[in-house]
């Protein structure tokens, strides 16, 4: 069977982004949903595409693994991030330990006087200080934190899988989620290995909780 140009384009769109809704295909092709209806009907009847109610169109020749990786690519940081725990650079190492316990987190994001991201402080940064001979009350965290511009961060619309790759390649546990503010970055969230583990469980259909 000979496909017309639009039908070929529809197949390309579905291959790339399955599952895709009719609405999304129409948007990409700059036509109305009604214009597409006959093409979608033909492609579904000829079994190029498979339509699942409330989910969208799949390309029938697509392997499970490409479907899964498409779905993983669509998972965005904004849907999995948690609230950030932010501490001022002038706080002491002792105060940072307290904040970690009280807030039950393993990484603190550090901000300067303007409230802009200036560093990250992890458990090991504090342990290193604790095994030194300094008094934790007198060590400012600005002295022991990892600092900008060497901070790895992400934005809410980044893909979760890209964050996961950064956590692995940089050997860290958490990234601040930021947005631009003035000439710096404002911390709006936190994404950690725990958030990504939850995303992984959700992908498999959720927990029994
Ligand atoms: P832990 O120290 O509890 O194992 P991490 O593995 O996250 O936690 O931290 C390891 C080191 O990397 C620490 O020195 C920390 O300051 C630094 N670090 C943590 N997160 C980041 C980040 N997002 N960007 C840059 N450095 C970071």
PDB file of C-alpha atoms and ligand atoms in Angstrom:
ATOM      1  CA  UNK A   1       0.000   0.000   0.000  1.00  0.00           C
ATOM      2  CA  UNK A   2       1.259   3.461  -0.974  1.00  0.00           C
ATOM      3  CA  UNK A   3       1.320   5.999   1.886  1.00  0.00           C
ATOM      4  CA  UNK A   4       0.868   9.700   1.228  1.00  0.00           C
ATOM      5  CA  UNK A   5       3.363  12.279   2.507  1.00  0.00           C
ATOM      6  CA  UNK A   6       1.302  13.175   5.559  1.00  0.00           C
ATOM      7  CA  UNK A   7       0.857   9.535   6.548  1.00  0.00           C
ATOM      8  CA  UNK A   8       4.621   8.995   6.310  1.00  0.00           C
ATOM      9  CA  UNK A   9       5.167  12.035   8.533  1.00  0.00           C
ATOM     10  CA  UNK A  10       2.640  10.720  11.061  1.00  0.00           C
ATOM     11  CA  UNK A  11       4.542   7.438  11.257  1.00  0.00           C
ATOM     12  CA  UNK A  12       7.808   9.305  11.847  1.00  0.00           C
ATOM     13  CA  UNK A  13       6.227  11.357  14.656  1.00  0.00           C
ATOM     14  CA  UNK A  14       4.785   8.265  16.327  1.00  0.00           C
ATOM     15  CA  UNK A  15       8.063   6.329  15.993  1.00  0.00           C
ATOM     16  CA  UNK A  16       9.911   9.155  17.697  1.00  0.00           C
ATOM     17  CA  UNK A  17       7.549   9.941  20.521  1.00  0.00           C
ATOM     18  CA  UNK A  18       5.195   7.006  21.128  1.00  0.00           C
ATOM     19  CA  UNK A  19       2.798   7.028  22.828  1.00  0.00           C
ATOM     20  CA  UNK A  20       1.572  10.203  21.101  1.00  0.00           C
ATOM     21  CA  UNK A  21      -1.987  11.480  21.155  1.00  0.00           C
ATOM     22  CA  UNK A  22      -3.844  12.558  18.008  1.00  0.00           C
ATOM     23  CA  UNK A  23      -3.829  16.044  19.454  1.00  0.00           C
ATOM     24  CA  UNK A  24      -0.021  16.075  19.676  1.00  0.00           C
ATOM     25  CA  UNK A  25       0.381  14.746  16.120  1.00  0.00           C
ATOM     26  CA  UNK A  26      -2.015  17.428  14.826  1.00  0.00           C
ATOM     27  CA  UNK A  27      -0.041  20.110  16.633  1.00  0.00           C
ATOM     28  CA  UNK A  28       3.263  18.944  15.140  1.00  0.00           C
ATOM     29  CA  UNK A  29       1.827  18.910  11.630  1.00  0.00           C
ATOM     30  CA  UNK A  30       0.034  22.245  12.106  1.00  0.00           C
ATOM     31  CA  UNK A  31      -3.334  20.811  11.117  1.00  0.00           C
ATOM     32  CA  UNK A  32      -6.535  20.183  13.049  1.00  0.00           C
ATOM     33  CA  UNK A  33      -7.333  16.909  14.721  1.00  0.00           C
ATOM     34  CA  UNK A  34     -10.279  16.508  12.310  1.00  0.00           C
ATOM     35  CA  UNK A  35      -8.008  16.795   9.256  1.00  0.00           C
ATOM     36  CA  UNK A  36      -5.874  13.967  10.577  1.00  0.00           C
ATOM     37  CA  UNK A  37      -8.714  11.599  11.381  1.00  0.00           C
ATOM     38  CA  UNK A  38      -8.855   9.807   7.963  1.00  0.00           C
ATOM     39  CA  UNK A  39      -5.051   9.342   7.875  1.00  0.00           C
ATOM     40  CA  UNK A  40      -4.999   7.959  11.411  1.00  0.00           C
ATOM     41  CA  UNK A  41      -7.892   5.629  10.573  1.00  0.00           C
ATOM     42  CA  UNK A  42      -6.047   4.284   7.513  1.00  0.00           C
ATOM     43  CA  UNK A  43      -2.763   3.832   9.394  1.00  0.00           C
ATOM     44  CA  UNK A  44      -4.520   2.041  12.245  1.00  0.00           C
ATOM     45  CA  UNK A  45      -6.546  -0.215   9.931  1.00  0.00           C
ATOM     46  CA  UNK A  46      -3.450  -1.085   7.941  1.00  0.00           C
ATOM     47  CA  UNK A  47      -1.805  -1.881  11.294  1.00  0.00           C
ATOM     48  CA  UNK A  48       1.053   0.585  10.930  1.00  0.00           C
ATOM     49  CA  UNK A  49      -0.196   2.182  14.111  1.00  0.00           C
ATOM     50  CA  UNK A  50      -1.852   0.807  17.184  1.00  0.00           C
ATOM     51  CA  UNK A  51      -4.241   3.103  19.098  1.00  0.00           C
ATOM     52  CA  UNK A  52      -4.700   2.673  22.850  1.00  0.00           C
ATOM     53  CA  UNK A  53      -7.558   4.570  24.463  1.00  0.00           C
ATOM     54  CA  UNK A  54      -6.436   7.421  26.730  1.00  0.00           C
ATOM     55  CA  UNK A  55      -2.762   6.661  25.986  1.00  0.00           C
ATOM     56  CA  UNK A  56      -2.172   7.393  22.326  1.00  0.00           C
ATOM     57  CA  UNK A  57      -0.728   5.917  19.159  1.00  0.00           C
ATOM     58  CA  UNK A  58       2.142   3.444  18.996  1.00  0.00           C
ATOM     59  CA  UNK A  59       4.098   2.306  15.967  1.00  0.00           C
ATOM     60  CA  UNK A  60       3.476  -1.415  15.658  1.00  0.00           C
ATOM     61  CA  UNK A  61       6.985  -2.172  14.424  1.00  0.00           C
ATOM     62  CA  UNK A  62       8.506  -0.561  17.490  1.00  0.00           C
ATOM     63  CA  UNK A  63      10.310  -2.687  20.009  1.00  0.00           C
ATOM     64  CA  UNK A  64       9.404  -2.618  23.684  1.00  0.00           C
ATOM     65  CA  UNK A  65      12.786  -1.206  24.531  1.00  0.00           C
ATOM     66  CA  UNK A  66      12.391   1.872  22.277  1.00  0.00           C
ATOM     67  CA  UNK A  67       8.922   2.439  23.749  1.00  0.00           C
ATOM     68  CA  UNK A  68      10.342   2.275  27.231  1.00  0.00           C
ATOM     69  CA  UNK A  69      13.233   4.576  26.460  1.00  0.00           C
ATOM     70  CA  UNK A  70      10.823   7.100  24.853  1.00  0.00           C
ATOM     71  CA  UNK A  71       8.751   7.027  28.001  1.00  0.00           C
ATOM     72  CA  UNK A  72      11.806   7.477  30.231  1.00  0.00           C
ATOM     73  CA  UNK A  73      12.980  10.464  28.112  1.00  0.00           C
ATOM     74  CA  UNK A  74       9.625  12.160  28.727  1.00  0.00           C
ATOM     75  CA  UNK A  75      10.021  12.103  32.529  1.00  0.00           C
ATOM     76  CA  UNK A  76      10.851  15.660  33.568  1.00  0.00           C
ATOM     77  CA  UNK A  77      12.596  16.870  36.723  1.00  0.00           C
ATOM     78  CA  UNK A  78       9.605  19.111  37.620  1.00  0.00           C
ATOM     79  CA  UNK A  79       7.444  16.055  38.355  1.00  0.00           C
ATOM     80  CA  UNK A  80       9.945  14.356  40.650  1.00  0.00           C
ATOM     81  CA  UNK A  81      11.853  17.144  42.429  1.00  0.00           C
ATOM     82  CA  UNK A  82      11.497  17.826  46.190  1.00  0.00           C
ATOM     83  CA  UNK A  83      11.754  21.017  48.192  1.00  0.00           C
ATOM     84  CA  UNK A  84      15.329  22.247  48.571  1.00  0.00           C
ATOM     85  CA  UNK A  85      16.983  22.770  51.943  1.00  0.00           C
ATOM     86  CA  UNK A  86      18.910  26.001  51.660  1.00  0.00           C
ATOM     87  CA  UNK A  87      21.434  27.374  54.166  1.00  0.00           C
ATOM     88  CA  UNK A  88      23.375  30.650  54.228  1.00  0.00           C
ATOM     89  CA  UNK A  89      27.076  30.579  53.457  1.00  0.00           C
ATOM     90  CA  UNK A  90      27.795  32.364  56.771  1.00  0.00           C
ATOM     91  CA  UNK A  91      26.343  29.481  58.864  1.00  0.00           C
ATOM     92  CA  UNK A  92      28.728  27.288  60.835  1.00  0.00           C
ATOM     93  CA  UNK A  93      29.501  23.631  60.177  1.00  0.00           C
ATOM     94  CA  UNK A  94      27.680  22.855  63.441  1.00  0.00           C
ATOM     95  CA  UNK A  95      24.521  24.602  62.173  1.00  0.00           C
ATOM     96  CA  UNK A  96      24.793  22.668  58.919  1.00  0.00           C
ATOM     97  CA  UNK A  97      24.879  19.343  60.810  1.00  0.00           C
ATOM     98  CA  UNK A  98      21.734  20.423  62.710  1.00  0.00           C
ATOM     99  CA  UNK A  99      19.984  21.410  59.454  1.00  0.00           C
ATOM    100  CA  UNK A 100      20.787  18.017  57.913  1.00  0.00           C
ATOM    101  CA  UNK A 101      19.299  16.163  60.872  1.00  0.00           C
ATOM    102  CA  UNK A 102      16.266  18.415  61.270  1.00  0.00           C
ATOM    103  CA  UNK A 103      15.409  18.440  57.586  1.00  0.00           C
ATOM    104  CA  UNK A 104      16.406  14.813  57.042  1.00  0.00           C
ATOM    105  CA  UNK A 105      18.562  15.452  53.960  1.00  0.00           C
ATOM    106  CA  UNK A 106      22.062  14.452  52.923  1.00  0.00           C
ATOM    107  CA  UNK A 107      22.962  17.578  50.952  1.00  0.00           C
ATOM    108  CA  UNK A 108      22.436  21.255  51.691  1.00  0.00           C
ATOM    109  CA  UNK A 109      22.385  23.957  49.058  1.00  0.00           C
ATOM    110  CA  UNK A 110      24.247  27.063  50.093  1.00  0.00           C
ATOM    111  CA  UNK A 111      23.235  30.589  49.123  1.00  0.00           C
ATOM    112  CA  UNK A 112      24.998  33.958  49.341  1.00  0.00           C
ATOM    113  CA  UNK A 113      23.613  37.208  50.787  1.00  0.00           C
ATOM    114  CA  UNK A 114      21.544  37.754  47.649  1.00  0.00           C
ATOM    115  CA  UNK A 115      19.943  34.320  48.069  1.00  0.00           C
ATOM    116  CA  UNK A 116      21.737  32.984  44.971  1.00  0.00           C
ATOM    117  CA  UNK A 117      23.315  29.530  44.742  1.00  0.00           C
ATOM    118  CA  UNK A 118      26.934  29.606  45.854  1.00  0.00           C
ATOM    119  CA  UNK A 119      27.678  26.003  46.873  1.00  0.00           C
ATOM    120  CA  UNK A 120      26.712  22.497  47.962  1.00  0.00           C
ATOM    121  CA  UNK A 121      27.557  20.867  51.268  1.00  0.00           C
ATOM    122  CA  UNK A 122      27.371  17.093  51.656  1.00  0.00           C
ATOM    123  CA  UNK A 123      27.647  14.725  54.611  1.00  0.00           C
ATOM    124  CA  UNK A 124      31.230  13.871  53.759  1.00  0.00           C
ATOM    125  CA  UNK A 125      32.249  17.544  53.666  1.00  0.00           C
ATOM    126  CA  UNK A 126      31.059  17.745  57.289  1.00  0.00           C
ATOM    127  CA  UNK A 127      32.647  14.446  58.314  1.00  0.00           C
ATOM    128  CA  UNK A 128      35.966  15.644  56.903  1.00  0.00           C
ATOM    129  CA  UNK A 129      35.698  18.728  59.095  1.00  0.00           C
ATOM    130  CA  UNK A 130      34.606  16.661  62.092  1.00  0.00           C
ATOM    131  CA  UNK A 131      37.658  14.404  61.941  1.00  0.00           C
ATOM    132  CA  UNK A 132      39.923  17.462  61.752  1.00  0.00           C
ATOM    133  CA  UNK A 133      40.712  19.180  65.013  1.00  0.00           C
ATOM    134  CA  UNK A 134      38.620  22.319  64.348  1.00  0.00           C
ATOM    135  CA  UNK A 135      35.663  23.380  66.463  1.00  0.00           C
ATOM    136  CA  UNK A 136      32.575  22.868  64.246  1.00  0.00           C
ATOM    137  CA  UNK A 137      31.039  26.013  65.744  1.00  0.00           C
ATOM    138  CA  UNK A 138      33.836  28.129  64.323  1.00  0.00           C
ATOM    139  CA  UNK A 139      34.123  26.710  60.821  1.00  0.00           C
ATOM    140  CA  UNK A 140      31.979  28.671  58.325  1.00  0.00           C
ATOM    141  CA  UNK A 141      30.474  26.416  55.684  1.00  0.00           C
ATOM    142  CA  UNK A 142      31.818  28.716  52.965  1.00  0.00           C
ATOM    143  CA  UNK A 143      35.236  27.181  53.830  1.00  0.00           C
ATOM    144  CA  UNK A 144      34.259  23.544  53.426  1.00  0.00           C
ATOM    145  CA  UNK A 145      31.548  23.470  50.743  1.00  0.00           C
ATOM    146  CA  UNK A 146      31.955  22.725  47.035  1.00  0.00           C
ATOM    147  CA  UNK A 147      31.437  26.031  45.287  1.00  0.00           C
ATOM    148  CA  UNK A 148      30.307  27.714  42.104  1.00  0.00           C
ATOM    149  CA  UNK A 149      31.220  27.518  39.249  1.00  0.00           C
ATOM    150  CA  UNK A 150      31.922  23.856  40.031  1.00  0.00           C
ATOM    151  CA  UNK A 151      28.356  23.048  41.045  1.00  0.00           C
ATOM    152  CA  UNK A 152      26.364  20.632  38.925  1.00  0.00           C
ATOM    153  CA  UNK A 153      22.745  21.783  38.664  1.00  0.00           C
ATOM    154  CA  UNK A 154      19.682  21.247  36.492  1.00  0.00           C
ATOM    155  CA  UNK A 155      16.418  22.925  35.548  1.00  0.00           C
ATOM    156  CA  UNK A 156      12.821  21.804  36.078  1.00  0.00           C
ATOM    157  CA  UNK A 157      12.272  21.041  32.409  1.00  0.00           C
ATOM    158  CA  UNK A 158      15.380  18.836  32.102  1.00  0.00           C
ATOM    159  CA  UNK A 159      14.892  15.104  31.601  1.00  0.00           C
ATOM    160  CA  UNK A 160      15.233  12.934  34.725  1.00  0.00           C
ATOM    161  CA  UNK A 161      17.438  10.517  32.781  1.00  0.00           C
ATOM    162  CA  UNK A 162      19.974  13.307  32.089  1.00  0.00           C
ATOM    163  CA  UNK A 163      20.089  14.086  35.824  1.00  0.00           C
ATOM    164  CA  UNK A 164      20.591  10.385  36.592  1.00  0.00           C
ATOM    165  CA  UNK A 165      23.546  10.295  34.189  1.00  0.00           C
ATOM    166  CA  UNK A 166      25.065  13.388  35.865  1.00  0.00           C
ATOM    167  CA  UNK A 167      24.689  11.870  39.350  1.00  0.00           C
ATOM    168  CA  UNK A 168      26.573   8.805  38.147  1.00  0.00           C
ATOM    169  CA  UNK A 169      29.298  10.518  36.141  1.00  0.00           C
ATOM    170  CA  UNK A 170      30.015  13.187  38.807  1.00  0.00           C
ATOM    171  CA  UNK A 171      29.679  10.690  41.689  1.00  0.00           C
ATOM    172  CA  UNK A 172      27.271  12.876  43.667  1.00  0.00           C
ATOM    173  CA  UNK A 173      23.917  12.281  45.376  1.00  0.00           C
ATOM    174  CA  UNK A 174      21.907  15.409  44.613  1.00  0.00           C
ATOM    175  CA  UNK A 175      21.518  18.338  42.234  1.00  0.00           C
ATOM    176  CA  UNK A 176      19.962  21.715  42.954  1.00  0.00           C
ATOM    177  CA  UNK A 177      17.122  22.553  40.563  1.00  0.00           C
ATOM    178  CA  UNK A 178      17.611  26.200  39.598  1.00  0.00           C
ATOM    179  CA  UNK A 179      16.207  29.064  37.598  1.00  0.00           C
ATOM    180  CA  UNK A 180      17.977  32.234  36.490  1.00  0.00           C
ATOM    181  CA  UNK A 181      17.656  35.228  38.794  1.00  0.00           C
ATOM    182  CA  UNK A 182      19.570  38.465  38.242  1.00  0.00           C
ATOM    183  CA  UNK A 183      23.138  37.479  37.425  1.00  0.00           C
ATOM    184  CA  UNK A 184      22.937  34.189  39.350  1.00  0.00           C
ATOM    185  CA  UNK A 185      20.806  31.133  40.025  1.00  0.00           C
ATOM    186  CA  UNK A 186      17.922  30.758  42.438  1.00  0.00           C
ATOM    187  CA  UNK A 187      17.430  27.307  43.981  1.00  0.00           C
ATOM    188  CA  UNK A 188      13.857  26.102  43.401  1.00  0.00           C
ATOM    189  CA  UNK A 189      14.188  22.381  44.112  1.00  0.00           C
ATOM    190  CA  UNK A 190      16.304  19.369  44.834  1.00  0.00           C
ATOM    191  CA  UNK A 191      16.619  16.120  42.911  1.00  0.00           C
ATOM    192  CA  UNK A 192      18.393  13.197  44.510  1.00  0.00           C
ATOM    193  CA  UNK A 193      19.041   9.507  44.020  1.00  0.00           C
ATOM    194  CA  UNK A 194      15.919   8.901  46.141  1.00  0.00           C
ATOM    195  CA  UNK A 195      13.701  10.916  43.781  1.00  0.00           C
ATOM    196  CA  UNK A 196      15.081   8.951  40.860  1.00  0.00           C
ATOM    197  CA  UNK A 197      14.522   5.629  42.641  1.00  0.00           C
ATOM    198  CA  UNK A 198      10.879   6.693  43.151  1.00  0.00           C
ATOM    199  CA  UNK A 199      10.585   7.588  39.462  1.00  0.00           C
ATOM    200  CA  UNK A 200      11.961   4.139  38.586  1.00  0.00           C
ATOM    201  CA  UNK A 201       9.372   2.410  40.802  1.00  0.00           C
ATOM    202  CA  UNK A 202       6.594   4.531  39.299  1.00  0.00           C
ATOM    203  CA  UNK A 203       7.698   3.517  35.813  1.00  0.00           C
ATOM    204  CA  UNK A 204       7.224  -0.122  36.744  1.00  0.00           C
ATOM    205  CA  UNK A 205       3.631   0.591  37.752  1.00  0.00           C
ATOM    206  CA  UNK A 206       4.003   1.941  41.287  1.00  0.00           C
ATOM    207  CA  UNK A 207       4.286   0.365  44.713  1.00  0.00           C
ATOM    208  CA  UNK A 208       1.632  -1.506  46.716  1.00  0.00           C
ATOM    209  CA  UNK A 209       1.634   1.226  49.385  1.00  0.00           C
TER     210      UNK A 209
HETATM  211  P1  LIG B   1      28.406  12.430  50.352  1.00  0.00           P
HETATM  212  O1  LIG B   1      29.523  13.357  50.679  1.00  0.00           O
HETATM  213  O2  LIG B   1      27.352  12.335  51.437  1.00  0.00           O
HETATM  214  O3  LIG B   1      28.842  11.113  49.824  1.00  0.00           O
HETATM  215  P2  LIG B   1      28.015  13.428  47.646  1.00  0.00           P
HETATM  216  O4  LIG B   1      28.531  12.179  47.016  1.00  0.00           O
HETATM  217  O5  LIG B   1      26.803  14.077  47.032  1.00  0.00           O
HETATM  218  O6  LIG B   1      27.610  13.173  49.161  1.00  0.00           O
HETATM  219  O7  LIG B   1      29.182  14.519  47.688  1.00  0.00           O
HETATM  220  C1  LIG B   1      30.520  14.237  47.345  1.00  0.00           C
HETATM  221  C2  LIG B   1      31.264  15.549  47.095  1.00  0.00           C
HETATM  222  O8  LIG B   1      30.721  16.225  45.971  1.00  0.00           O
HETATM  223  C3  LIG B   1      31.185  16.546  48.258  1.00  0.00           C
HETATM  224  O9  LIG B   1      32.425  17.179  48.414  1.00  0.00           O
HETATM  225  C4  LIG B   1      30.131  17.564  47.813  1.00  0.00           C
HETATM  226  O10 LIG B   1      30.354  18.870  48.288  1.00  0.00           O
HETATM  227  C5  LIG B   1      30.268  17.519  46.314  1.00  0.00           C
HETATM  228  N1  LIG B   1      28.951  17.719  45.661  1.00  0.00           N
HETATM  229  C6  LIG B   1      27.764  17.187  46.007  1.00  0.00           C
HETATM  230  N2  LIG B   1      26.774  17.568  45.195  1.00  0.00           N
HETATM  231  C7  LIG B   1      27.346  18.397  44.275  1.00  0.00           C
HETATM  232  C8  LIG B   1      26.852  19.134  43.132  1.00  0.00           C
HETATM  233  N3  LIG B   1      25.578  19.109  42.779  1.00  0.00           N
HETATM  234  N4  LIG B   1      27.735  19.868  42.419  1.00  0.00           N
HETATM  235  C9  LIG B   1      29.054  19.890  42.783  1.00  0.00           C
HETATM  236  N5  LIG B   1      29.579  19.235  43.825  1.00  0.00           N
HETATM  237  C10 LIG B   1      28.737  18.492  44.580  1.00  0.00           C
END
